[in-house]
Amino acid sequence: MEEDDSVSLTLHTLASIRSLIINADTPFSAISSVLDFLTGLLPRDDSPILHHVLKLLSDLSLSRNQLTPQIFESILSNLLRLQTSTDSRGRVAAESLAVLASLSERNPTAAAAFSRIDGEVFASICIGADVSSRMWMLRNAERFDLPSSVLFTLFFGFTKDPYPCIRRVALDGLVCVCEAGGFDHARAVQGCYARAVELLDDDEDSVRSSAVRAVSVWGKVLIASKEEASRRECSDAVFLQLCSVVRDMSVDVRVEVFKAFGVIGTASESIILQTLSKKVLKAGKGKKPQNRFSNESADAAAAAGVFIHGFEDEFYEVREAAVDSFHSLSVNSIEFPDEAVCLLMDMLYDDYMVVRLKALEALRHIADMGNLKIQETYMPAFLDAIIDTSENIRLTARNILKLAKLPDMKLVNKGVDGVLKSLEMYPQDEPDILSTLFLFGQNHSNFVVNIIKRFRAKLETDSGNKSEFNSRQVSAFLMFIISAPLSNKQSITSIPPLAFSYSLAMLGKFSCGLHDMMDQDTLLGYLAHCTTLSAASGTEFNKADTFLNAYRRSTAYHSGNPVLPPSKDIPAESISMASKEELDPALKPVSHIQLKVKAAWLLLQSAFSKEAIRALRACKQELSTLTANSSISNGAIKFMCQYVHLIELLAQVWPHFENSRHTSSCRSVELEMLMEELEIKLMEIRCRFTGLYTEVSLVLELVILSCMLRLYKFEICCGLSCKKKLSSTVSKLELHHEQQCTKPSDFLTETKKSLQEIGSSADKSCSRLLDLIKKFNCFSPEQFTLSGNLQCVSAELEVPGNGPYNPVSFVAGLPVAIPCEIKLLNVPRDARLWLRISRSDDTCQFVYLDPNLYNGGETEKRFMFTAVACMTPRAVVFTLQVSIGIECLFEDVCCRKHRYGPKHPVTYLCKEREVHFSLVSRTEAVL
Amino acid sequence: MAIDCLVLGAGQEIGKSCVVVTINGKKIMFDCGMHMGCDDHNRYPDFSILSNSGDFDSTISCVIITHFHMDHVGALPYFTEVCGYNGPVYMSYPTKALSPLMLEDYRRIMVDRRGEEELFTSAHIASCMNKVIPLDLKQTIQVDEDLQIRAYYAGHVLGAVMVYAKVGDAAIVYTGDYNMTTDRHLGAAKIDRLQLDLLISESTYATTTRGSKYPREREFLQAVHKCVAGGGKALIPSFALGRAQELCMLLDDYWERMNIKVPIYFSSGLTIQANMYYKMLISWTSQNVKEKHVTHNPFDFKNVKDFDRSLIHAPGPCVLFATPGMLCAGFSLEVFKHWAPSPLNLVALPGYSVAGTVGHKLMSGKPTTVDLYNGTKVDVRCKIHQVAFSPHTDAKGIMDLTKFLSPKNIVLVHGEKPSMMSLKDKITSELDIPCFVPANGETVSVASTTFVKANASDMFLKICSNPNFRFSNSSTQLRVTDQRTADGVLVIEKSKKAKMVHQDEVSEVLHEKDHVVSLAYCCPVKVKGESDDVGLIKQLSEKISETVSCADEIHESETCLQVGSFKGSLCLKEECVHRRGISSSCSEVKFLCCNWSVADLELGWGIINAMKQNL
C-alpha cells in the first residue's frame, strides 16, 4: 500500500481497496493499514474522492464491526474540523453526517459519542450545505440528538427557502416538532401558524399540502393556547383558513384539508351550516369572526359548500377524508342539522367501499344520538349495505338498523326482507343478525301483527320441508316477533303462544345472538313469562311488569339511546330517575349488576340455588373491578358489594326453606350461623352507610325478610323478640314510604296484612309466612336507584410503632395506655363510637370515643387517642385486639349487659388491630 | 407591453365563441365558433376586423379550439377553407376525433333538411381537419420561437381543454367552457397554479349557485322511475355527446340497483358511434371511470339497446335518448309529437334550450299545446322534467378558479350581460381583480408582465447561495425573513445591462465614497475652579465615567477626549456652526465641539447630558 499523498489517487486504487475490504480473508494487519490510509485521506479537500472514502469507511465498519468506534471517531473529528474551518465543505460534511448517523445506529459505543454533534454543528452544516444535502439533513434531523429549539429554528427558517422541496421538508419538520409536543412558546406558535398560512398560497402542490398539515397541527396548538373565551373564535378562524384551500386543484391538498378538518374537529354551528350550503347564508354574510390570527380576512363565506365539494369530489381519497372529518365534526357538535344527514346518506351510493363504510359509520354515530330518520329514498342503499360483500359494511349497516325507526309497514317489510336476504347470503352473520332483529323488532312492535301474518304463511309453507335454510328464516322471524312485547306489551295478545314455544326450542341459538343483552336464563325467564301471558291472553300483564321494566331499562342503557319510551305504569319519579341514569353511561355497569342480581334471584326461586350463588359471586367479582368516578361514589360501590353479599347469604339460606318446615325441623348449625351472619351484615348495611335514600326501603325489606325467616325456622326460641322487631321494622318502612311519598311494595302490604294473623295463631301462620317469604322480590326498580351522596362510614386504627418486636411495656395489674392513631371517614354527627379492646379469652372492654374528638365539618378526621386498657394479666407478654365500632341505635330490641358498654349492638368499622405488650423488666423500670 | 384581447364572438352573449389575443405581438385565436340561433351573416365571427386584406396567415399565429361544440368549432372550416387561413390549428385528440362528426352532422341538418345555402362542404371539413395539430394534456407546445401553449383538463365535454399561452414573460389562460365539479363520466377542471396576466373565462352561469349534485340526480331518476313504473314512456332529447352519456350512465346504474327491466334506447347511430369514441378515450374521462374501466367499461351499458322507428308505437314503458336536444328538429321532435299527448309519458330536458325551440317553450311555463315548426299543433299532456345538471361551472366555480389562479386581470365571455355584470362586480369587490366584460368587436388592453434580465455580481451570488435568516419578534408573533435578496441592489446604468450587486458593493460599483451620518454638537461646559484645559478634560472624563454606564474606555489627550466614536475637542471658534442656542458671552463657559456616529446615537447624547450637568 502506497501511503504517499503525492501519488495521485485514482478511483482505481479505491476500487482495489474496496475489494480488500469486502474480502473476509484479508488479514487484519492489511485492514488496519487500509483504515489508516483512508482516515489519512479524510483531511484532504477533494470532494469527489472523499465521497468514495466515506463510502469505503462505512463498508469497512460493516464488515469489521470492531473498527466502528475508531472509524466513527476519525470521521467525527474530521467533521468537527471541517465545521470550524471557514470554508465549510457542504457536501462532504453532510455525507459524513449520514455515515455517522448510520454507524451510531448500528453501534452503541458510537451512539454515545454521537451527541457531540450538537445543534450548533448541525445547524452550521445545514446552512452551508447544498440543496440535496440540506434536504437529507432536514429529513433526517430527528435521527440526531438535537434540542427541539434548534430543530424549530432550522425548520422555521427553511420555510423561507427558495426551493419548494426544502420548504416542504421544513413544513413537515415543523409538523413533527409540533406533534412531539412541548413546544408552546406563544409567539413561536403564532409565528409558525402564520408562516404555514402564508405557504397555503405556495405555487407548489407539495408545499401546499404540507402547509395544510402544518396549519392544522399548529392551529390546534394555537387554539389550545387561547383562553377559554376566545378559543371558539380562534378555532373558527383556523377552520375558515383551511376552508379557503378546499377548492385547490391538487388532490393531495384537498385530502389534507379534509383530514385537517378532522384534526380541528370543531367549529361554530353557523360555520358548519355554511359548509353544507354553497350559497352564502345570511348568518355568515358579512360576518367576519376576526382576522387577527391570519393575514387574510376570515369570512364565514369561505366555508360555503365545503362539504358539498368534498362529497362530490372526483377522487375517492378526498371523499373518504371528507366523510371522515364530517363524522368527527358531528361527534363534537351537539346540534347537527338534518340536511347534513341527507348529504351523508347520498354517500351510501358511492362507488367505493371505503367511502360507503365511512358514511355508514358516521350515520351509525348519528343514529346513536337518536337523530336518524331513514327515508324511503335511502332504503335501497341500506339494504345494499346489509348484503354487501364486505363484512365491516354489513356489520355497520346492521348496527344502524338496530337503532333505526322506520315510519311505515312498507319500509319495515323491506328492512326485514333485506335482513333475511343477508342471512341467506351470509349464514356466518346469524348471531348478529338475530340480535339486530331483536332490537329492530322492539323498535317496530306496532308492525308485529303484519309480520306475524307473513310468518304464519311462511311457517305453513315450510312445515313440509325442514331444510336448514328455512329454519334459519323461521328463527329470524321468531326473533322479530318475540321482541315486540318488550316495547309494546299489548302486542303480546297478537302473538301466538306457539311463537314463544318455538323460541324456547331455539334458546341456545337465540341467547348466543343476544349474549350482550341478556343471558340465557333471563331469556328463558322472559320466554316463559311470555308463554304464560300469551296463553292467558294477556289478562295478567301486571305480573310481568317488573321483569319487563327491568329489561327495558337495561336495554336503554345498552344502546345509550332512549328508543323505548317508558310505559305509563312506571311511577313518574322513577321515570325521571331512569332518564337520569340513561343520560349517565357511567352508571351502566352498576345497573348491569342490578339486573344480574335480579336474574340470580329468579334463578334462586326456581330452585337453582347453586347457579344463583355462582352468579352472585361473579357479580361480586365484577363489582370489585369497578372504581369510583364522578357518577358512582365509592360509597355506592361499597353499598352494592354489601348488598350483593347479603343476597348471596340469602341464597345460601334459601334451600333450607325450600323443603317443608317439618322435615328439617332439627336446627342445623349451619343455618343458624348463616342467619347470624345475615343479621350482622344487615345491621352493618344499616349503620355503615349515610345518605341512604331510596335504598332504605330495600334494606328494611331485607330486615323484614330476615325476621320472617327467623320466625319461620326458629319460632320457639326467639319468637317474641323477632315479632317485635318485625312489627317495628314494618312500621318504620311504612313511615319511610309516607315520608318519601312512594308506593309501598306488594311485599310490605301483604306482610302488614298478615302480621296480625301471625301474632294470633302460631302454627297456622307458618304457611302464610312461607308464602310471604316467597313473595319477596329482591329487586324492584322503584327501590333501587343508588343515591348520589351515598357514603360509607369507615375508620382506620393504627398503634404507631407497635409490633411483636416493639411491644408496649406494662406493669402487671396496672392499667396500660394504648396510643391509637384514628382516622374516621364520613362518621355522622349522632353516631356513638366505641373502642373495643378484647383479649383472646373473650373478655372485652369498651372505651367511649368522645364525639368532640371527631365532630368537625370535614368528612375525614385524623386524631390521636389514648385508650386505657384495664385488664393487664400476669404474663410476660400478651396481645390485645383493638377495633372501632359504631352503636346501632335503631336496634332497640336486645340490650347488652355490660355496665360501661354500649346499650345497643355494635358493628365494627375497621379490622381488629393487634397490640403487643410485654412486661416491663426490672432494669427498665429502674432506669 | 400590453396584452390586447379582441372579442370577435361570445362577448356578452352565448354562441360563436371567438377571442383573439395579442401577446407581445403574437396573435392567437381561441375558438372559432358559430352562433346556433342566427341564420344570417351574424352566424360567424366578423373576421374582417382582423384583416381587411384577408391575409390571415400573417396576422394570426395560431388557432386553438377548446372543444368540439358547434359554438366553439363551427366556424373553423369556414375560416380555414373559405377565408383561407393556412396557419396551425390546435385541438385536443378527442376534439380532433369528434369535431368532424359534429360539423358533418350540423352541415347535413342545415343543408339537407332546411335546404339552406351551403357555407362549407364535407370536403371543406376534411381538408380543414388535415390542418389540425392534436394536443395532449399538459403537453407544452412551442408554436414558434416565442409562443408556448399548454392544455389543461376542463371537464365540460370529452376532450375539452383550457389553454395556457405564454409569449415571453406574459401569460394568459383561456378557459373555454369548463366544469368545476366532477360528473359521472368526466372529471373536474384541473390546472396548475400559474402566474397569469390575464384569465379569459366563460360565464354561462354567472349568477347561479348549484347545490349538491346528488339530490338533482335523485330527482331525475325518481321522475324517470315514476314514469316507467306507471307504464309510461320517457323521452330524453339530448345531443349525441355529453349529457346523453352522463344520463345514460346514471340510469344504467340505477336500473342495476333497483333491478328495473324497462329497456333504454339510443335513437341514432351517431350516439352509438359517440359511445365508441368514449370507450376509446377513457383517459379523458373521470377518475372513477378510469379506475372502473380495468374491470368493466362503464360505456358498455348493460340495459341500452338500439331504437327502431317501429318502437315508437310499441306498447309498454321505455326510456329513449333521442337527438337533437332542445327538440329543435329531427327525430326527437318526431317522437315528441307522438308521445306528448299521453299523460303517462315524460319528457326530460337536460340542459339549456335556446329561445325559439320547442324545448324552450316546454321549459318556460306549462303549455297545453305547442306549435311545431311546420304549423302543426301538438297537445302536451305529458309530464315535463327539467334536468338540472349542466356541464358548465356555476358562479362559485368561476370564483373558485379565479381565486386559485389569482390572475392580474380577468375577462368574462360566453354569458348573458346582466349576470356577467353582477359577477364582474363580485370579482372586483371580493377578489380585487380588475374585470372586463367586452362586447363583440371590443378590445380590452391590459398591461403585461415583463421581467428585466440582470447580471448578478459574484459577491451577491456567493452570499445568495447560503440562507441568511433573520428572526424578528413582533408583539404577537415570531417572524422569519430571508435576507439574501433583500441585501441585493439593482443597478441600472445607461447603455449597460442591469446588474444585481450586494449592498456592500454598491459604492464600489458607483465609484462613490461611503457616506456616514454623524452628529455634531458644540457643548458648553463650565470650568470649575482654576483649572486649565487639560484639567477640564480630566474633570469631564471623570464625570462621564461616573454617569454614563456604557462609556467603557475613555481616551484623553490634551484637548480632546474620545469614547468609541464620540470625539470631543475644545472649540476655540467664536461662532461654531454646531453651537445652538447658547451665546458665548459668558467667559467661564468653554465649549467642547463633539461629533459621533449614528451607531452611537444614545451614547453620544448620554455624554452630552453628563457634560451639561457639569454646567
mmCIF file of C-alpha atoms in Angstrom, chain B residues 327-528:
data_model
loop_
_atom_site.group_PDB
_atom_site.id
_atom_site.type_symbol
_atom_site.label_atom_id
_atom_site.label_comp_id
_atom_site.label_asym_id
_atom_site.label_seq_id
_atom_site.Cartn_x
_atom_site.Cartn_y
_atom_site.Cartn_z
ATOM 1 C CA LEU B 327 -86.382 19.483 -29.519
ATOM 2 C CA CYS B 328 -85.452 21.800 -32.347
ATOM 3 C CA ALA B 329 -85.788 19.342 -35.188
ATOM 4 C CA GLY B 330 -85.186 15.803 -36.241
ATOM 5 C CA PHE B 331 -86.012 12.559 -34.598
ATOM 6 C CA SER B 332 -86.514 13.837 -31.078
ATOM 7 C CA LEU B 333 -89.193 16.206 -32.291
ATOM 8 C CA GLU B 334 -90.891 13.444 -34.211
ATOM 9 C CA VAL B 335 -91.046 11.191 -31.178
ATOM 10 C CA PHE B 336 -92.239 14.103 -29.081
ATOM 11 C CA LYS B 337 -95.148 14.573 -31.463
ATOM 12 C CA HIS B 338 -96.301 11.034 -30.830
ATOM 13 C CA TRP B 339 -95.662 10.812 -27.132
ATOM 14 C CA ALA B 340 -96.631 14.239 -25.834
ATOM 15 C CA PRO B 341 -100.410 13.688 -25.797
ATOM 16 C CA SER B 342 -100.274 10.851 -23.225
ATOM 17 C CA PRO B 343 -100.267 11.925 -19.576
ATOM 18 C CA LEU B 344 -98.317 8.786 -18.699
ATOM 19 C CA ASN B 345 -95.268 9.918 -20.629
ATOM 20 C CA LEU B 346 -92.404 12.116 -19.586
ATOM 21 C CA VAL B 347 -90.110 14.475 -21.398
ATOM 22 C CA ALA B 348 -86.894 15.127 -19.525
ATOM 23 C CA LEU B 349 -84.961 18.070 -20.871
ATOM 24 C CA PRO B 350 -81.317 18.148 -19.939
ATOM 25 C CA GLY B 351 -79.506 21.408 -20.156
ATOM 26 C CA TYR B 352 -80.068 24.725 -21.785
ATOM 27 C CA SER B 353 -82.586 25.336 -24.566
ATOM 28 C CA VAL B 354 -82.157 28.198 -26.967
ATOM 29 C CA ALA B 355 -85.117 30.549 -27.264
ATOM 30 C CA GLY B 356 -87.443 29.640 -30.097
ATOM 31 C CA THR B 357 -87.052 25.884 -29.805
ATOM 32 C CA VAL B 358 -89.797 23.580 -28.610
ATOM 33 C CA GLY B 359 -87.592 22.685 -25.666
ATOM 34 C CA HIS B 360 -87.537 26.317 -24.609
ATOM 35 C CA LYS B 361 -91.316 26.550 -24.881
ATOM 36 C CA LEU B 362 -91.738 23.495 -22.704
ATOM 37 C CA MET B 363 -89.439 24.818 -20.053
ATOM 38 C CA SER B 364 -90.962 28.246 -19.846
ATOM 39 C CA GLY B 365 -94.392 27.705 -18.387
ATOM 40 C CA LYS B 366 -96.667 24.727 -18.844
ATOM 41 C CA PRO B 367 -98.093 24.900 -22.354
ATOM 42 C CA THR B 368 -101.037 22.662 -23.194
ATOM 43 C CA THR B 369 -100.389 22.894 -26.923
ATOM 44 C CA VAL B 370 -97.170 23.532 -28.764
ATOM 45 C CA ASP B 371 -96.724 24.801 -32.307
ATOM 46 C CA LEU B 372 -94.274 22.781 -34.268
ATOM 47 C CA TYR B 373 -92.202 24.462 -36.940
ATOM 48 C CA ASN B 374 -94.367 23.387 -39.782
ATOM 49 C CA GLY B 375 -97.518 24.781 -38.246
ATOM 50 C CA THR B 376 -98.957 21.604 -36.751
ATOM 51 C CA LYS B 377 -100.072 21.741 -33.156
ATOM 52 C CA VAL B 378 -99.457 19.094 -30.549
ATOM 53 C CA ASP B 379 -101.376 18.593 -27.313
ATOM 54 C CA VAL B 380 -98.942 18.416 -24.460
ATOM 55 C CA ARG B 381 -100.311 16.305 -21.628
ATOM 56 C CA CYS B 382 -97.140 14.501 -20.716
ATOM 57 C CA LYS B 383 -95.051 15.448 -17.713
ATOM 58 C CA ILE B 384 -92.110 17.748 -18.249
ATOM 59 C CA HIS B 385 -88.998 17.446 -16.149
ATOM 60 C CA GLN B 386 -86.090 19.763 -16.430
ATOM 61 C CA VAL B 387 -82.858 18.032 -15.594
ATOM 62 C CA ALA B 388 -80.827 20.467 -13.621
ATOM 63 C CA PHE B 389 -77.357 19.355 -14.478
ATOM 64 C CA SER B 390 -75.164 21.286 -16.701
ATOM 65 C CA PRO B 391 -71.607 20.706 -17.784
ATOM 66 C CA HIS B 392 -70.839 24.361 -17.140
ATOM 67 C CA THR B 393 -69.413 25.575 -13.904
ATOM 68 C CA ASP B 394 -71.594 27.679 -11.643
ATOM 69 C CA ALA B 395 -70.796 31.106 -10.243
ATOM 70 C CA LYS B 396 -68.984 29.643 -7.278
ATOM 71 C CA GLY B 397 -66.847 27.553 -9.600
ATOM 72 C CA ILE B 398 -65.816 30.637 -11.559
ATOM 73 C CA MET B 399 -64.956 32.392 -8.318
ATOM 74 C CA ASP B 400 -63.039 29.380 -7.063
ATOM 75 C CA LEU B 401 -60.979 29.104 -10.220
ATOM 76 C CA THR B 402 -60.268 32.810 -10.275
ATOM 77 C CA LYS B 403 -59.243 32.711 -6.642
ATOM 78 C CA PHE B 404 -56.994 29.762 -7.245
ATOM 79 C CA LEU B 405 -55.250 31.255 -10.269
ATOM 80 C CA SER B 406 -55.269 34.844 -8.957
ATOM 81 C CA PRO B 407 -54.617 36.435 -12.356
ATOM 82 C CA LYS B 408 -53.826 40.107 -12.660
ATOM 83 C CA ASN B 409 -56.849 40.722 -14.887
ATOM 84 C CA ILE B 410 -59.913 38.815 -15.900
ATOM 85 C CA VAL B 411 -62.110 38.984 -18.993
ATOM 86 C CA LEU B 412 -65.535 37.362 -18.971
ATOM 87 C CA VAL B 413 -67.038 35.970 -22.158
ATOM 88 C CA HIS B 414 -69.741 33.429 -23.042
ATOM 89 C CA GLY B 415 -72.541 34.662 -20.861
ATOM 90 C CA GLU B 416 -75.554 36.916 -20.645
ATOM 91 C CA LYS B 417 -74.808 40.527 -19.984
ATOM 92 C CA PRO B 418 -76.797 41.197 -16.790
ATOM 93 C CA SER B 419 -75.442 38.201 -14.937
ATOM 94 C CA MET B 420 -71.944 38.872 -16.248
ATOM 95 C CA MET B 421 -72.115 42.368 -14.836
ATOM 96 C CA SER B 422 -73.077 41.122 -11.413
ATOM 97 C CA LEU B 423 -70.267 38.575 -11.481
ATOM 98 C CA LYS B 424 -67.904 41.320 -12.550
ATOM 99 C CA ASP B 425 -68.909 43.359 -9.502
ATOM 100 C CA LYS B 426 -68.404 40.342 -7.305
ATOM 101 C CA ILE B 427 -64.938 39.646 -8.673
ATOM 102 C CA THR B 428 -63.856 43.255 -8.355
ATOM 103 C CA SER B 429 -65.185 43.647 -4.849
ATOM 104 C CA GLU B 430 -64.326 40.270 -3.357
ATOM 105 C CA LEU B 431 -61.117 39.356 -5.108
ATOM 106 C CA ASP B 432 -59.975 42.836 -6.021
ATOM 107 C CA ILE B 433 -59.048 41.828 -9.560
ATOM 108 C CA PRO B 434 -59.830 44.152 -12.479
ATOM 109 C CA CYS B 435 -62.564 42.523 -14.531
ATOM 110 C CA PHE B 436 -63.741 43.270 -18.045
ATOM 111 C CA VAL B 437 -66.879 42.337 -19.900
ATOM 112 C CA PRO B 438 -66.265 43.347 -23.522
ATOM 113 C CA ALA B 439 -68.986 43.138 -26.150
ATOM 114 C CA ASN B 440 -68.384 41.665 -29.585
ATOM 115 C CA GLY B 441 -65.834 43.630 -31.536
ATOM 116 C CA GLU B 442 -64.405 45.363 -28.495
ATOM 117 C CA THR B 443 -60.799 45.135 -27.414
ATOM 118 C CA VAL B 444 -59.531 45.052 -23.857
ATOM 119 C CA SER B 445 -55.954 46.041 -23.229
ATOM 120 C CA VAL B 446 -54.158 45.086 -20.060
ATOM 121 C CA ALA B 447 -50.575 45.575 -19.011
ATOM 122 C CA SER B 448 -48.375 42.538 -19.160
ATOM 123 C CA THR B 449 -45.515 41.425 -17.047
ATOM 124 C CA THR B 450 -42.037 41.982 -18.299
ATOM 125 C CA PHE B 451 -39.039 40.736 -16.499
ATOM 126 C CA VAL B 452 -35.727 42.553 -16.659
ATOM 127 C CA LYS B 453 -32.757 40.316 -17.057
ATOM 128 C CA ALA B 454 -29.880 41.325 -14.876
ATOM 129 C CA ASN B 455 -26.415 40.019 -14.254
ATOM 130 C CA ALA B 456 -25.504 39.274 -10.693
ATOM 131 C CA SER B 457 -22.206 40.090 -9.124
ATOM 132 C CA ASP B 458 -20.074 37.272 -7.794
ATOM 133 C CA MET B 459 -20.349 38.509 -4.271
ATOM 134 C CA PHE B 460 -24.117 38.679 -4.463
ATOM 135 C CA LEU B 461 -24.296 35.173 -5.894
ATOM 136 C CA LYS B 462 -21.996 33.841 -3.242
ATOM 137 C CA ILE B 463 -23.986 35.403 -0.478
ATOM 138 C CA CYS B 464 -27.207 34.197 -2.041
ATOM 139 C CA SER B 465 -26.066 30.611 -2.063
ATOM 140 C CA ASN B 466 -26.418 30.407 1.692
ATOM 141 C CA PRO B 467 -29.538 31.176 3.597
ATOM 142 C CA ASN B 468 -29.481 34.212 5.787
ATOM 143 C CA PHE B 469 -32.418 34.084 8.127
ATOM 144 C CA ARG B 470 -33.421 36.840 10.359
ATOM 145 C CA PHE B 471 -35.934 36.227 13.086
ATOM 146 C CA SER B 472 -37.833 39.175 14.388
ATOM 147 C CA ASN B 473 -40.119 39.122 17.330
ATOM 148 C CA SER B 474 -43.073 41.360 16.806
ATOM 149 C CA SER B 475 -45.609 41.997 19.528
ATOM 150 C CA THR B 476 -47.678 38.896 18.819
ATOM 151 C CA GLN B 477 -45.646 36.541 16.764
ATOM 152 C CA LEU B 478 -42.277 35.379 15.603
ATOM 153 C CA ARG B 479 -41.412 36.254 12.031
ATOM 154 C CA VAL B 480 -38.701 34.988 9.787
ATOM 155 C CA THR B 481 -37.253 36.694 6.784
ATOM 156 C CA ASP B 482 -34.558 35.584 4.427
ATOM 157 C CA GLN B 483 -32.208 38.492 3.969
ATOM 158 C CA ARG B 484 -30.425 37.238 0.874
ATOM 159 C CA THR B 485 -32.398 39.048 -1.749
ATOM 160 C CA ALA B 486 -33.115 41.975 0.497
ATOM 161 C CA ASP B 487 -29.398 42.640 0.611
ATOM 162 C CA GLY B 488 -29.244 42.967 -3.160
ATOM 163 C CA VAL B 489 -29.320 46.238 -5.024
ATOM 164 C CA LEU B 490 -30.294 46.549 -8.657
ATOM 165 C CA VAL B 491 -28.027 48.889 -10.550
ATOM 166 C CA ILE B 492 -29.174 50.047 -13.965
ATOM 167 C CA GLU B 493 -26.741 52.261 -15.776
ATOM 168 C CA LYS B 494 -27.297 53.921 -19.058
ATOM 169 C CA SER B 495 -26.479 51.723 -22.025
ATOM 170 C CA LYS B 496 -25.392 48.947 -19.762
ATOM 171 C CA LYS B 497 -27.130 45.772 -18.800
ATOM 172 C CA ALA B 498 -28.807 45.834 -15.401
ATOM 173 C CA LYS B 499 -26.721 44.381 -12.650
ATOM 174 C CA MET B 500 -27.561 42.935 -9.289
ATOM 175 C CA VAL B 501 -24.956 43.642 -6.644
ATOM 176 C CA HIS B 502 -24.702 43.164 -2.939
ATOM 177 C CA GLN B 503 -25.372 46.288 -0.911
ATOM 178 C CA ASP B 504 -21.794 46.365 0.310
ATOM 179 C CA GLU B 505 -20.600 46.612 -3.244
ATOM 180 C CA VAL B 506 -22.820 49.488 -4.301
ATOM 181 C CA SER B 507 -20.389 52.291 -3.585
ATOM 182 C CA GLU B 508 -17.649 50.482 -5.385
ATOM 183 C CA VAL B 509 -19.763 49.943 -8.434
ATOM 184 C CA LEU B 510 -20.886 53.548 -8.489
ATOM 185 C CA HIS B 511 -17.378 54.830 -7.775
ATOM 186 C CA GLU B 512 -18.651 56.749 -4.842
ATOM 187 C CA LYS B 513 -17.389 57.058 -1.355
ATOM 188 C CA ASP B 514 -19.327 55.670 1.544
ATOM 189 C CA HIS B 515 -21.331 58.247 3.303
ATOM 190 C CA VAL B 516 -21.564 58.238 7.016
ATOM 191 C CA VAL B 517 -24.120 60.057 9.068
ATOM 192 C CA SER B 518 -22.689 61.582 12.138
ATOM 193 C CA LEU B 519 -23.987 64.006 14.682
ATOM 194 C CA ALA B 520 -22.276 67.060 15.951
ATOM 195 C CA TYR B 521 -22.922 69.368 18.848
ATOM 196 C CA CYS B 522 -20.860 72.037 20.367
ATOM 197 C CA CYS B 523 -21.446 71.583 24.033
ATOM 198 C CA PRO B 524 -20.951 74.292 26.601
ATOM 199 C CA VAL B 525 -19.028 73.170 29.667
ATOM 200 C CA LYS B 526 -18.349 75.066 32.791
ATOM 201 C CA VAL B 527 -14.918 75.307 34.201
ATOM 202 C CA LYS B 528 -14.864 74.579 37.882
#
